[in-house]
mmCIF file of C-alpha atoms in Angstrom:
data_model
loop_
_atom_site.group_PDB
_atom_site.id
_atom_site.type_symbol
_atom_site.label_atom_id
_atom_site.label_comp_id
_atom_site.label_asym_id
_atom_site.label_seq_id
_atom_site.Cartn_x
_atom_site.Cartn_y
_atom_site.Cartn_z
ATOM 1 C CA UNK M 1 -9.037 -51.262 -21.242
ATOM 2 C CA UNK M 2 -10.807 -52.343 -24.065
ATOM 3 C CA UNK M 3 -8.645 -52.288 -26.657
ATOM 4 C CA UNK M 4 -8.657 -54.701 -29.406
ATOM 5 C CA UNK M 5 -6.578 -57.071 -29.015
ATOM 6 C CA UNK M 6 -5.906 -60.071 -31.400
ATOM 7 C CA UNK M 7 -4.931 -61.399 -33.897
ATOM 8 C CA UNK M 8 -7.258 -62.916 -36.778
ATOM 9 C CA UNK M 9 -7.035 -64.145 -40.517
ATOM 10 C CA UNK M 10 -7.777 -61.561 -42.691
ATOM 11 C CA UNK M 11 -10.685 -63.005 -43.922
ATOM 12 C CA UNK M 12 -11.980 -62.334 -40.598
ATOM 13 C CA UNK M 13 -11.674 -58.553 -40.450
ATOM 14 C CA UNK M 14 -14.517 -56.381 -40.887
ATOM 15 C CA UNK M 15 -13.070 -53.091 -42.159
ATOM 16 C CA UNK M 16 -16.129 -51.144 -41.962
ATOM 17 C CA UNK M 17 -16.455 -51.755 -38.151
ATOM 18 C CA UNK M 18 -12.809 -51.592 -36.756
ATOM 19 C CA UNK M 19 -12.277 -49.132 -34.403
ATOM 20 C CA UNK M 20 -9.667 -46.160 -34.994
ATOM 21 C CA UNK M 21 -6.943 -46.284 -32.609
ATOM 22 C CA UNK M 22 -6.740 -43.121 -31.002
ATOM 23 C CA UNK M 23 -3.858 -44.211 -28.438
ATOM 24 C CA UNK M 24 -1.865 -45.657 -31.455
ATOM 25 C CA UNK M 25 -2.073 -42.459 -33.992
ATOM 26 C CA UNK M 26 1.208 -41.594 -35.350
ATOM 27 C CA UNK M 27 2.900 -44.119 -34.228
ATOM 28 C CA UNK M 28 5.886 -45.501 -36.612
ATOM 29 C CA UNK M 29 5.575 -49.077 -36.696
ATOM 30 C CA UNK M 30 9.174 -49.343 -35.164
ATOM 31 C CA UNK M 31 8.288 -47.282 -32.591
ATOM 32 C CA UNK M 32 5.298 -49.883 -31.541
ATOM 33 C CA UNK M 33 7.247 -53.004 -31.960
ATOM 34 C CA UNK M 34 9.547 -51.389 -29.618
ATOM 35 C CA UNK M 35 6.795 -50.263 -26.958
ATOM 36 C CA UNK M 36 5.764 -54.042 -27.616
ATOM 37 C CA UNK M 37 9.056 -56.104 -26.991
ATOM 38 C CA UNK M 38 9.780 -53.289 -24.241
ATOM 39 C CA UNK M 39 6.404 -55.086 -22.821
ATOM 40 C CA UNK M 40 6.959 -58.446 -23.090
ATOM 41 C CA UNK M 41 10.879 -57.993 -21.622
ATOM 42 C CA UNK M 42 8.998 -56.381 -18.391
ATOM 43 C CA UNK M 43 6.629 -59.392 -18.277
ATOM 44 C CA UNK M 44 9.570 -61.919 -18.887
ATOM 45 C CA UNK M 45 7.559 -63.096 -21.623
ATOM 46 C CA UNK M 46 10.174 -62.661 -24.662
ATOM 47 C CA UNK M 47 14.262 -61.247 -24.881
ATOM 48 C CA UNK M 48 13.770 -59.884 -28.295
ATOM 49 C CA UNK M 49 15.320 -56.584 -29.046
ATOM 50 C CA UNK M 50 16.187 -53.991 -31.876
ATOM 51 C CA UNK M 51 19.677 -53.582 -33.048
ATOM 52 C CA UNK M 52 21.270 -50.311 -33.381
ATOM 53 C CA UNK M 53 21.351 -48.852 -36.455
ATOM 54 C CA UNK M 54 24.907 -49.819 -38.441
ATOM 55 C CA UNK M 55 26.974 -46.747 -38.121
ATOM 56 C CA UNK M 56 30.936 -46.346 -39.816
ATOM 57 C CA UNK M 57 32.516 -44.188 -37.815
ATOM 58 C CA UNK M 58 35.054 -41.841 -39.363
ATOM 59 C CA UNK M 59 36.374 -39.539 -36.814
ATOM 60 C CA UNK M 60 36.434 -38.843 -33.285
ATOM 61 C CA UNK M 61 36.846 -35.983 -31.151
ATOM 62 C CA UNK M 62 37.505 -36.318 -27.568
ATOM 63 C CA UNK M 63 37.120 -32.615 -26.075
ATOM 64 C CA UNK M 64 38.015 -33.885 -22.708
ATOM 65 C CA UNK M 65 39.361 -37.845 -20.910
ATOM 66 C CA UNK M 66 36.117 -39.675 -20.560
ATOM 67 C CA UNK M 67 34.120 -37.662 -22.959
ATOM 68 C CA UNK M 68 34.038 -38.887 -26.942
ATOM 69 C CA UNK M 69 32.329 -36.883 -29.713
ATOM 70 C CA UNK M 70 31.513 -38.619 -32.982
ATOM 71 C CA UNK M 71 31.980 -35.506 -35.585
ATOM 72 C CA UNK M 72 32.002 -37.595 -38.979
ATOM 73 C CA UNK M 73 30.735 -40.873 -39.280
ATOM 74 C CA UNK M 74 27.895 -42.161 -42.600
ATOM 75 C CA UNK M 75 25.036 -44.781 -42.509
ATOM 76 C CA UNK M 76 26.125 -48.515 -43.275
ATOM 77 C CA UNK M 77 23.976 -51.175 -44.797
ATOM 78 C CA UNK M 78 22.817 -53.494 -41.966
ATOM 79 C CA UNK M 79 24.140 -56.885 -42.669
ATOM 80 C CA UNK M 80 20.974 -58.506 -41.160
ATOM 81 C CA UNK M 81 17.318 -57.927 -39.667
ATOM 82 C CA UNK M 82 15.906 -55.446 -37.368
ATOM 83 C CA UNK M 83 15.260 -57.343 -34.741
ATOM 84 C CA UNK M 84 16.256 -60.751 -32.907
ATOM 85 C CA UNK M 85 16.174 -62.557 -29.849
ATOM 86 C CA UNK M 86 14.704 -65.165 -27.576
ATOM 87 C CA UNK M 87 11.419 -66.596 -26.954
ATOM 88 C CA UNK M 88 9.734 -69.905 -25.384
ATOM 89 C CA UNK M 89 13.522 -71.370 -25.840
ATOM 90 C CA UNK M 90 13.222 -70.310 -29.915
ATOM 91 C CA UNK M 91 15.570 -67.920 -31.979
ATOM 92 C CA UNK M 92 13.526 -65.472 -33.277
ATOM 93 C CA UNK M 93 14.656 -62.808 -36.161
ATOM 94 C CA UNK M 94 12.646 -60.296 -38.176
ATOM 95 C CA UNK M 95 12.546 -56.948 -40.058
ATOM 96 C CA UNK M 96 9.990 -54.696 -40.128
ATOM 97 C CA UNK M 97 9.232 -52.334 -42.789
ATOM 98 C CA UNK M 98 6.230 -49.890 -43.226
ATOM 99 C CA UNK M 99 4.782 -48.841 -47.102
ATOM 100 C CA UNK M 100 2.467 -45.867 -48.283
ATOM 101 C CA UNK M 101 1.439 -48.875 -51.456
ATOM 102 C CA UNK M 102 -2.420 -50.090 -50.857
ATOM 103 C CA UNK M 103 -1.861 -52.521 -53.381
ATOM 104 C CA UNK M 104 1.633 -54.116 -53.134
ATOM 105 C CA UNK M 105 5.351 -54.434 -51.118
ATOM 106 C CA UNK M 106 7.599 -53.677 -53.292
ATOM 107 C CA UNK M 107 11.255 -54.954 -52.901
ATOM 108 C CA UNK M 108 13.512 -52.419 -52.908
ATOM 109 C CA UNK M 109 12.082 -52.114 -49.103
ATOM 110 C CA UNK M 110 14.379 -54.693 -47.991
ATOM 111 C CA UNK M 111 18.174 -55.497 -49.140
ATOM 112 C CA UNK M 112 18.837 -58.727 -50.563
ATOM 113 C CA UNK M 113 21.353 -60.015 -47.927
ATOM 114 C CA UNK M 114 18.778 -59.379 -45.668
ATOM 115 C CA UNK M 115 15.978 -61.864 -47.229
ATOM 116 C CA UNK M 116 19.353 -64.472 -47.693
ATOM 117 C CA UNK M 117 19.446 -64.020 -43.574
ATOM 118 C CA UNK M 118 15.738 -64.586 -43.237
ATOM 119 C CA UNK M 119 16.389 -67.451 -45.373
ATOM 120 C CA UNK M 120 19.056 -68.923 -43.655
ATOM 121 C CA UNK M 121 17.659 -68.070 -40.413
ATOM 122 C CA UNK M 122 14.546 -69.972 -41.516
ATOM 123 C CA UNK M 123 16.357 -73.350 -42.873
ATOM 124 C CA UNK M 124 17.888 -73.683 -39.608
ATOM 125 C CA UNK M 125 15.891 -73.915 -37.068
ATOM 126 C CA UNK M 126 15.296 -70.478 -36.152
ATOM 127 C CA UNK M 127 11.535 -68.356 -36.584
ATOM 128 C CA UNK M 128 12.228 -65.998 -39.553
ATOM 129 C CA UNK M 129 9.597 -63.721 -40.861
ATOM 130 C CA UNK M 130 8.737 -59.912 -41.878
ATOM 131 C CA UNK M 131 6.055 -57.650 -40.555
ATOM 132 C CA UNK M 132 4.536 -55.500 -42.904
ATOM 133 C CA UNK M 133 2.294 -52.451 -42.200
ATOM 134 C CA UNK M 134 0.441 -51.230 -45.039
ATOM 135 C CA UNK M 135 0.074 -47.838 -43.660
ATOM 136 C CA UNK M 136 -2.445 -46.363 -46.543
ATOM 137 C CA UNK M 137 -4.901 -49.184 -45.331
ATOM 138 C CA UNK M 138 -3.749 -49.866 -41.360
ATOM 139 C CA UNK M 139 -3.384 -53.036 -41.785
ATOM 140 C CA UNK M 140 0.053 -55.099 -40.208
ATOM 141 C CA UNK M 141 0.943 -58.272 -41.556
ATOM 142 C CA UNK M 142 2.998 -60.838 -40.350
ATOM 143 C CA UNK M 143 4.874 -63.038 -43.168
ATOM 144 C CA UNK M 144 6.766 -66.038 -42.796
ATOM 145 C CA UNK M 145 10.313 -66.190 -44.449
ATOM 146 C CA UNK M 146 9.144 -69.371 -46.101
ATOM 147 C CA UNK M 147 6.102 -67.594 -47.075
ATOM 148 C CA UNK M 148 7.636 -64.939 -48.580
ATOM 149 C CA UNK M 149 10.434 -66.188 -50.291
ATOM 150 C CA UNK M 150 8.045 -69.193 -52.321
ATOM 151 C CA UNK M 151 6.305 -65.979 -53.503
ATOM 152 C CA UNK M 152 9.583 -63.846 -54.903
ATOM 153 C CA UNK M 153 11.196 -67.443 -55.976
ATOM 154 C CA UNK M 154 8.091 -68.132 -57.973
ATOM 155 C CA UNK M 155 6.668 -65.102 -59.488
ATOM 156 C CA UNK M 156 7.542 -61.563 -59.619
ATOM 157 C CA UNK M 157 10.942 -60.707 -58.051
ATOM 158 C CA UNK M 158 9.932 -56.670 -57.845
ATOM 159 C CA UNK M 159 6.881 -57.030 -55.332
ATOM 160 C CA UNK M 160 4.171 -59.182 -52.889
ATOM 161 C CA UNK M 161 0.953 -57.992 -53.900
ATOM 162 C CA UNK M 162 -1.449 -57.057 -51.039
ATOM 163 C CA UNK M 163 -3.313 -60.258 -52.280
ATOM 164 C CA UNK M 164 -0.786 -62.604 -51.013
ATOM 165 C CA UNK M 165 -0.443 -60.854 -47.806
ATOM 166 C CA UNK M 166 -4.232 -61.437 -47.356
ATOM 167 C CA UNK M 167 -4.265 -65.190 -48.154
ATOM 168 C CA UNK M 168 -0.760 -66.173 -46.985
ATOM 169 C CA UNK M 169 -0.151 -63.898 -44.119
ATOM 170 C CA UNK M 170 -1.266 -63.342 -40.935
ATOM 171 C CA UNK M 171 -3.089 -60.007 -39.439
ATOM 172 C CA UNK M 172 -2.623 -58.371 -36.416
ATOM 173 C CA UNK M 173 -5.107 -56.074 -35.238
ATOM 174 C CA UNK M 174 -3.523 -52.963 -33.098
ATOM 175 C CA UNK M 175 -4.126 -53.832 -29.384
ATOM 176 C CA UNK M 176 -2.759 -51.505 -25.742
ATOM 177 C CA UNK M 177 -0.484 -53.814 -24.155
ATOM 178 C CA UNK M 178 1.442 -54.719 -26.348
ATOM 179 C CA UNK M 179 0.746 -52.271 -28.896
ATOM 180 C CA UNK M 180 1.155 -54.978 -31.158
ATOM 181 C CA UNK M 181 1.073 -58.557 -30.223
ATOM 182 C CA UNK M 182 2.830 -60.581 -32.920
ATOM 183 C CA UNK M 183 3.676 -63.215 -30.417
ATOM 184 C CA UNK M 184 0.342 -64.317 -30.852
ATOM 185 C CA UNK M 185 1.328 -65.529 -34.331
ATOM 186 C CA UNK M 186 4.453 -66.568 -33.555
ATOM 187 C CA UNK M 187 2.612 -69.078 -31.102
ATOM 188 C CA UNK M 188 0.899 -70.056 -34.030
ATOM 189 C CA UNK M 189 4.255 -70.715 -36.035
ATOM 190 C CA UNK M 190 5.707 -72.631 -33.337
ATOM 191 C CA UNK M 191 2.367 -74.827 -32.788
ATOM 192 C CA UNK M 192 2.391 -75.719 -36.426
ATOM 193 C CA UNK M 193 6.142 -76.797 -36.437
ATOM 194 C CA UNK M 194 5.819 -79.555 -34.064
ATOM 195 C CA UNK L 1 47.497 -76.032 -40.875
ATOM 196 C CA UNK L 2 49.417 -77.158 -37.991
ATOM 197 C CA UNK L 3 47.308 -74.864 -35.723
ATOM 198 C CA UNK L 4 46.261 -75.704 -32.387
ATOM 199 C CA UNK L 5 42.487 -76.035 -33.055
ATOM 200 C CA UNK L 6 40.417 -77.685 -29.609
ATOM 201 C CA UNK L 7 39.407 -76.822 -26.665
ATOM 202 C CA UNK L 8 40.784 -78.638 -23.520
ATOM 203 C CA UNK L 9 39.968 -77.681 -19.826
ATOM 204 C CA UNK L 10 42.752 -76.198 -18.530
ATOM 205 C CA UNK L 11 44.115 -78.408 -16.560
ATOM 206 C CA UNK L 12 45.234 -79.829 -19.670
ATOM 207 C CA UNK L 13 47.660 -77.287 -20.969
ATOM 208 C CA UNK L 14 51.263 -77.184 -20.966
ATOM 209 C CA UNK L 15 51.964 -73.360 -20.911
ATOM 210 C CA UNK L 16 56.235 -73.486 -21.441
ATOM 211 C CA UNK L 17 55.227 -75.681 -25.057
ATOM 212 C CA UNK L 18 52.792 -73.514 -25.945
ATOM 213 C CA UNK L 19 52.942 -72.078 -29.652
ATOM 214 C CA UNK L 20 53.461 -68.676 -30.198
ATOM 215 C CA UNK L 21 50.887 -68.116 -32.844
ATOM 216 C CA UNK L 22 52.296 -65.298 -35.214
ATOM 217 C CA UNK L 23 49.228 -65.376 -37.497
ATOM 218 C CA UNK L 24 46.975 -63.941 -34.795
ATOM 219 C CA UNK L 25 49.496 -61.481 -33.320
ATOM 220 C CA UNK L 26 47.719 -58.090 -32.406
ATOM 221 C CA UNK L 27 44.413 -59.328 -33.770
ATOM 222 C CA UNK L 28 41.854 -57.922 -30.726
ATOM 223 C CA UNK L 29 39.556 -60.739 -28.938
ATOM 224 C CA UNK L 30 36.825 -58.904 -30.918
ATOM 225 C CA UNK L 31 38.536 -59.662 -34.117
ATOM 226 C CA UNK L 32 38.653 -62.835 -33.595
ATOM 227 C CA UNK L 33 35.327 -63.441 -32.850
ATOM 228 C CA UNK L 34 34.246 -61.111 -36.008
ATOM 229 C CA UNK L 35 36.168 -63.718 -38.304
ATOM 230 C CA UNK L 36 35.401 -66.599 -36.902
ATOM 231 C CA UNK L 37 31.738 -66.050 -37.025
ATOM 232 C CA UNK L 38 32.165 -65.040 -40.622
ATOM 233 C CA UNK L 39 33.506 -68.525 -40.917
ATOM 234 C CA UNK L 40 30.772 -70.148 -39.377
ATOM 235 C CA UNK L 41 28.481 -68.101 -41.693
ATOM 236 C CA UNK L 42 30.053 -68.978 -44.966
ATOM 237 C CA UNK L 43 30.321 -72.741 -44.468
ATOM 238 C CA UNK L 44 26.333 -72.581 -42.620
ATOM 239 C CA UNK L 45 27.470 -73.697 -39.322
ATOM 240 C CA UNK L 46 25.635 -71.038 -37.197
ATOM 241 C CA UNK L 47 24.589 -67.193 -38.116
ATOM 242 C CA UNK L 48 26.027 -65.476 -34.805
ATOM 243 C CA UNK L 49 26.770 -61.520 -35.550
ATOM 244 C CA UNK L 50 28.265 -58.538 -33.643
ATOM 245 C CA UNK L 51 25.684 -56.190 -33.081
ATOM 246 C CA UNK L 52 26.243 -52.737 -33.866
ATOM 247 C CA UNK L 53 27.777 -50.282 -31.604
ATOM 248 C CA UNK L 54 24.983 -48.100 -30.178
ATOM 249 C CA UNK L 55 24.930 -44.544 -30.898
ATOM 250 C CA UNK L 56 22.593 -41.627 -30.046
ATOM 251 C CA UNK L 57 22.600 -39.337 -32.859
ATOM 252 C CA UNK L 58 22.109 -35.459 -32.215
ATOM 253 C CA UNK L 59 23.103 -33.961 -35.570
ATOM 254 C CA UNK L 60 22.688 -34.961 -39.165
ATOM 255 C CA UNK L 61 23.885 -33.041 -42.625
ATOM 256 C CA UNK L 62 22.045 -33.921 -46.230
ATOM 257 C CA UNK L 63 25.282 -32.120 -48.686
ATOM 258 C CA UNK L 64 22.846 -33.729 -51.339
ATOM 259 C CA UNK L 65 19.790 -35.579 -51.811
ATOM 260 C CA UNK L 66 20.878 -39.360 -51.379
ATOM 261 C CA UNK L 67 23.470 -38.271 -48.572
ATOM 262 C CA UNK L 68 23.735 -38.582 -44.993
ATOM 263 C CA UNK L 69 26.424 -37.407 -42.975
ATOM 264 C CA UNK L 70 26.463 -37.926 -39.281
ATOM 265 C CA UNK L 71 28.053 -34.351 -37.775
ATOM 266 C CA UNK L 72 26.722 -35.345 -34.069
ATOM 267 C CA UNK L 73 26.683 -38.299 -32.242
ATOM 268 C CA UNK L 74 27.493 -39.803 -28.767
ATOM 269 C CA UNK L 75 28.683 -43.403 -27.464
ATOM 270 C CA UNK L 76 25.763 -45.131 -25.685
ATOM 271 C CA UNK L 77 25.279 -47.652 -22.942
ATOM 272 C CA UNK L 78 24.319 -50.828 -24.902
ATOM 273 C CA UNK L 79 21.054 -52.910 -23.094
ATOM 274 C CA UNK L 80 22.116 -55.952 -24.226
ATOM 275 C CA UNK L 81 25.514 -57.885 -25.175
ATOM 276 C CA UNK L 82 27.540 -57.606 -27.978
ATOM 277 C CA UNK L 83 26.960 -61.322 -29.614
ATOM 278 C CA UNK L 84 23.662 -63.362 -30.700
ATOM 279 C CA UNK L 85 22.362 -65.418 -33.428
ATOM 280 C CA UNK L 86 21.609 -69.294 -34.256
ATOM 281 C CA UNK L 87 23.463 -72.321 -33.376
ATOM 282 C CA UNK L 88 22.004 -75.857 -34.401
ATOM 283 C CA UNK L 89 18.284 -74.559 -34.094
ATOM 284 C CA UNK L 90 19.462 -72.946 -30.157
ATOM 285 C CA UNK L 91 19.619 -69.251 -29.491
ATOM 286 C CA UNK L 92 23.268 -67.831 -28.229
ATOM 287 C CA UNK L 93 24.323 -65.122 -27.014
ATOM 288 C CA UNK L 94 27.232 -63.724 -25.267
ATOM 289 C CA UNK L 95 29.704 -61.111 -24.778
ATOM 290 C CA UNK L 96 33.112 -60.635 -25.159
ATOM 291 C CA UNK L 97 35.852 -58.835 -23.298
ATOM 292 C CA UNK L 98 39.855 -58.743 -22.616
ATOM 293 C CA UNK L 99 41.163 -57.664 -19.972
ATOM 294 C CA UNK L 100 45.026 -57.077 -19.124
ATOM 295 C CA UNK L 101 44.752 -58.163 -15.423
ATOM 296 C CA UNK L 102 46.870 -61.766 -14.842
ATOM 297 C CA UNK L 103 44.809 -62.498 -11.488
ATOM 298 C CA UNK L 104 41.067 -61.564 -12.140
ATOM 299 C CA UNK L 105 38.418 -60.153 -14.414
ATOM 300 C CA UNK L 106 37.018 -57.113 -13.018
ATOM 301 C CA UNK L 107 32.806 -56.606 -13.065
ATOM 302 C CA UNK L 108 33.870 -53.199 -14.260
ATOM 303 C CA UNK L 109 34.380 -54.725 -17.520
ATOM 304 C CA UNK L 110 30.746 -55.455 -18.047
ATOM 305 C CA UNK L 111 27.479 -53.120 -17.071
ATOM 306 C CA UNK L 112 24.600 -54.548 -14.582
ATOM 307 C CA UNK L 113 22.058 -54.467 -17.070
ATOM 308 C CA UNK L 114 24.555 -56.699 -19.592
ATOM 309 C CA UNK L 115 24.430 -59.132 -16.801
ATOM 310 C CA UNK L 116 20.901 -59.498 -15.917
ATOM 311 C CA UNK L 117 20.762 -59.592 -19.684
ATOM 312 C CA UNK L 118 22.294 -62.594 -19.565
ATOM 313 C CA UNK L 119 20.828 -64.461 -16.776
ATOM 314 C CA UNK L 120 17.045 -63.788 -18.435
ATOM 315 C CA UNK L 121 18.699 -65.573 -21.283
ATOM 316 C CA UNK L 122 19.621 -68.503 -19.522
ATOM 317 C CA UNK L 123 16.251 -68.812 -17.384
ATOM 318 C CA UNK L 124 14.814 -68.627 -20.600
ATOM 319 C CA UNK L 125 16.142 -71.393 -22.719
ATOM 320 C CA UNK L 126 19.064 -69.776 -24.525
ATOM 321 C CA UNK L 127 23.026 -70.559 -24.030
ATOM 322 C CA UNK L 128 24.208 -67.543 -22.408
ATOM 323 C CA UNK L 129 28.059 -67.209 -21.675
ATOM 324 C CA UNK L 130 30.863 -64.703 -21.394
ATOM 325 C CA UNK L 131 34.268 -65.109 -23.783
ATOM 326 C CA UNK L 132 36.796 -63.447 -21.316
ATOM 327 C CA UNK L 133 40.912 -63.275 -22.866
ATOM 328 C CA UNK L 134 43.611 -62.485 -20.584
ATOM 329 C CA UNK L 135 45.410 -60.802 -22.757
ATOM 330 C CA UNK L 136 48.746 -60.737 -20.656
ATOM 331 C CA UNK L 137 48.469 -64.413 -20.128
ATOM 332 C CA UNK L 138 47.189 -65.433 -23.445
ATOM 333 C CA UNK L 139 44.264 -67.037 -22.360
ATOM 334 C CA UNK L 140 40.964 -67.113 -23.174
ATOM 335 C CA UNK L 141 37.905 -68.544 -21.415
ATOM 336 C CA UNK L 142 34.373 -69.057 -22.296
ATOM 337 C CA UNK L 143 32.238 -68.878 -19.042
ATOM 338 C CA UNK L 144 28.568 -70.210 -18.899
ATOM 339 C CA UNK L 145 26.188 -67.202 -17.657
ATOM 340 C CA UNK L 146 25.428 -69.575 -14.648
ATOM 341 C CA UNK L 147 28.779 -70.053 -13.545
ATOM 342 C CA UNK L 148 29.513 -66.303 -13.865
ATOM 343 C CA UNK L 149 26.112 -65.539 -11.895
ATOM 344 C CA UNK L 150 26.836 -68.384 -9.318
ATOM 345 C CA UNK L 151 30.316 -66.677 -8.713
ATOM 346 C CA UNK L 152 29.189 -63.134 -7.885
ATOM 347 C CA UNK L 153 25.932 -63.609 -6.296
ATOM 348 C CA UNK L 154 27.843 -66.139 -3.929
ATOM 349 C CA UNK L 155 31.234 -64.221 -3.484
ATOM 350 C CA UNK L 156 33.428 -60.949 -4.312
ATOM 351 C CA UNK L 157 30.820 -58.793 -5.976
ATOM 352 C CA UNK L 158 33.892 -57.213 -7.662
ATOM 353 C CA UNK L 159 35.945 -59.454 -9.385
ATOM 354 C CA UNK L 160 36.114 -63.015 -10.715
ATOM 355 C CA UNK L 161 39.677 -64.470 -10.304
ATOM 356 C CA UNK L 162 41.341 -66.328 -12.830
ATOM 357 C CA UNK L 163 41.597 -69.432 -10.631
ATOM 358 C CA UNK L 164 37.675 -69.513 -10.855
ATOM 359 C CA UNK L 165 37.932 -69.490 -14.619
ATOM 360 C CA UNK L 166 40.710 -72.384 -14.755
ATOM 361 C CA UNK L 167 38.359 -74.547 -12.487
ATOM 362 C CA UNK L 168 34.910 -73.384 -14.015
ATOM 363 C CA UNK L 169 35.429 -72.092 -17.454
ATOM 364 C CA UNK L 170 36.637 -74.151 -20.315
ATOM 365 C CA UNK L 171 39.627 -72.718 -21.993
ATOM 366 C CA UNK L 172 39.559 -72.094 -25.927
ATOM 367 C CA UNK L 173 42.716 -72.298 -27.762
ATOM 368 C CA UNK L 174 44.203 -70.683 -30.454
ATOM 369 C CA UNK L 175 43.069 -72.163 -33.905
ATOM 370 C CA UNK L 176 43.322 -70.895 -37.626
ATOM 371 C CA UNK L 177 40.045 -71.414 -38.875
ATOM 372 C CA UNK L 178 38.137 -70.399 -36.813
ATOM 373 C CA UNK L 179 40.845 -68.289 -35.112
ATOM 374 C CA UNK L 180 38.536 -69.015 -31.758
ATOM 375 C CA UNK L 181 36.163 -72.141 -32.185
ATOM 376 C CA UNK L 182 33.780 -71.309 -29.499
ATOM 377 C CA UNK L 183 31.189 -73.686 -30.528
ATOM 378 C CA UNK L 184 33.115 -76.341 -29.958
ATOM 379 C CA UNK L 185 32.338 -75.588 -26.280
ATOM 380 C CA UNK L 186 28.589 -74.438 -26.874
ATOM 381 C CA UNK L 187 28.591 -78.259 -28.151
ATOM 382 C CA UNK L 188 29.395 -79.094 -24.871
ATOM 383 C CA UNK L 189 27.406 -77.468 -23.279
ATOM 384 C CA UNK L 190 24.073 -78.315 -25.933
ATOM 385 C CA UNK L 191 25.180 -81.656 -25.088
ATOM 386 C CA UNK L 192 25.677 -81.250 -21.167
ATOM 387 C CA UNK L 193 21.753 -79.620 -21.420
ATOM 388 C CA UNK L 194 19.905 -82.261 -23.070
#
């Protein structure tokens, strides 16, 4: 098993020498998250989970008593992140977005209500943040609400350049189990708060 | 605003003077929770939201480029409950459920995996706890995971009577904004923790 598995500042990567991830290929980034807080739930490590997808349902057919078949029903905007739950006695919320971009994230990735919950998530007490995979490059960054939203309040409100991800965000490097340890900064996060 | 708005144990209630509260009439327990979270949201107390209903969808139409119409999809089994979010830096989370019985809530009301949901939650540093309304009676009853747990690991796998509830659950009454003020109790039991 030796996988990498780690997390470092990106100053500390070494592009040229970092191992493709055979095991990992093709994976969405939602799908390893999910493989990842699947892992830590068996472990009893973290209670962190994905929420379904917002659906509004519009009609129902129910061919026989205990059976139910959705036959119209549309996409609804989620009203918050991804993913939430519990860990080390801390609420923890995020969303997770992937981009084809090698030089930027650009905005429209993520709805505004949902960087107003990150924010409000943040200012009270709670560990906010978005992981971003940059999946021209491979590289998955972890960003702080706070992080992120001093960059958008202060500068450009259309996009975080790569740039800022590599100076203000944190790097995780693809590992086995879990496919992708982000705990591992979070750890960091909560060290730093107290 | 003459509403009843508190929470007393309910030893403390006087069912024959009891107002009949009009305003909430055929609202669902679910309802109730909805708004009064929205409540909470808007004036920053806590950011508590109703997950999504989980759906497995089978079939999907595109009548035009930027559409999406679900033709397909199926009810599923939801892993976790219904309820989480932030509460004065603590992580909650809970489920809700009515039931029409006037003597007991039946474990058929809830699935396993809902439950042991809950108890990782507790042995993990969260507040964990189940709203239960009689609907018949007009009564509803927020229940600590660890009471719940202590009642059917210890007794009647099957049910958990009413008179548990009146001796081990603390009774929420009917208020106006919020229609159910459950974190008056979580302040309880924040309070009862530390």
């Amino acid at each position: 098993m030796n996988y990498p598995n780690g997390i470092k500042k990106p100053q500390n990567i070494d592009i040229s020498t970092k191992p493709v991830d055979y095991k990992n290929r093709g994976m969405t980034l939602e799908g390893e998250i999910n493989q990842s807080n699947e892992y830590y739930i068996e472990i009893g490590k973290a209670f962190i989970y994905k929420k379904p997808t917002p659906i509004k349902i519009v009609n129902v057919d129910f061919p026989s008593k205990n059976k139910a078949v959705i036959k119209e029903a549309y996409f609804s905007t989620p009203s918050t992140t991804d993913y939430n739950g519990l860990y080390k006695g801390k609420y923890i919320d995020f969303e997770a977005k992937e981009t084809k971009s090698k030089t930027a994230f650009a905005l429209t990735n993520i709805h505004p209500h949902q960087i107003k919950h990150l924010e409000n998530i943040d200012n009270n007490g709670g560990i906010a943040f978005i992981i971003v995979r940059f999946t021209t490059l491979n590289e998955t960054y972890l960003i702080t609400a706070e992080r992120f939203l001093n960059y958008i309040n202060n500068n450009d409100k259309k996009s975080v350049p790569l740039e800022y991800f590599k100076t203000d965000a944190y790097l995780i490097k693809d590992g086995y189990r879990p496919r992708i340890d982000y705990l591992k900064v979070v750890d960091i996060l909560i060290g730093g708060k107290i």
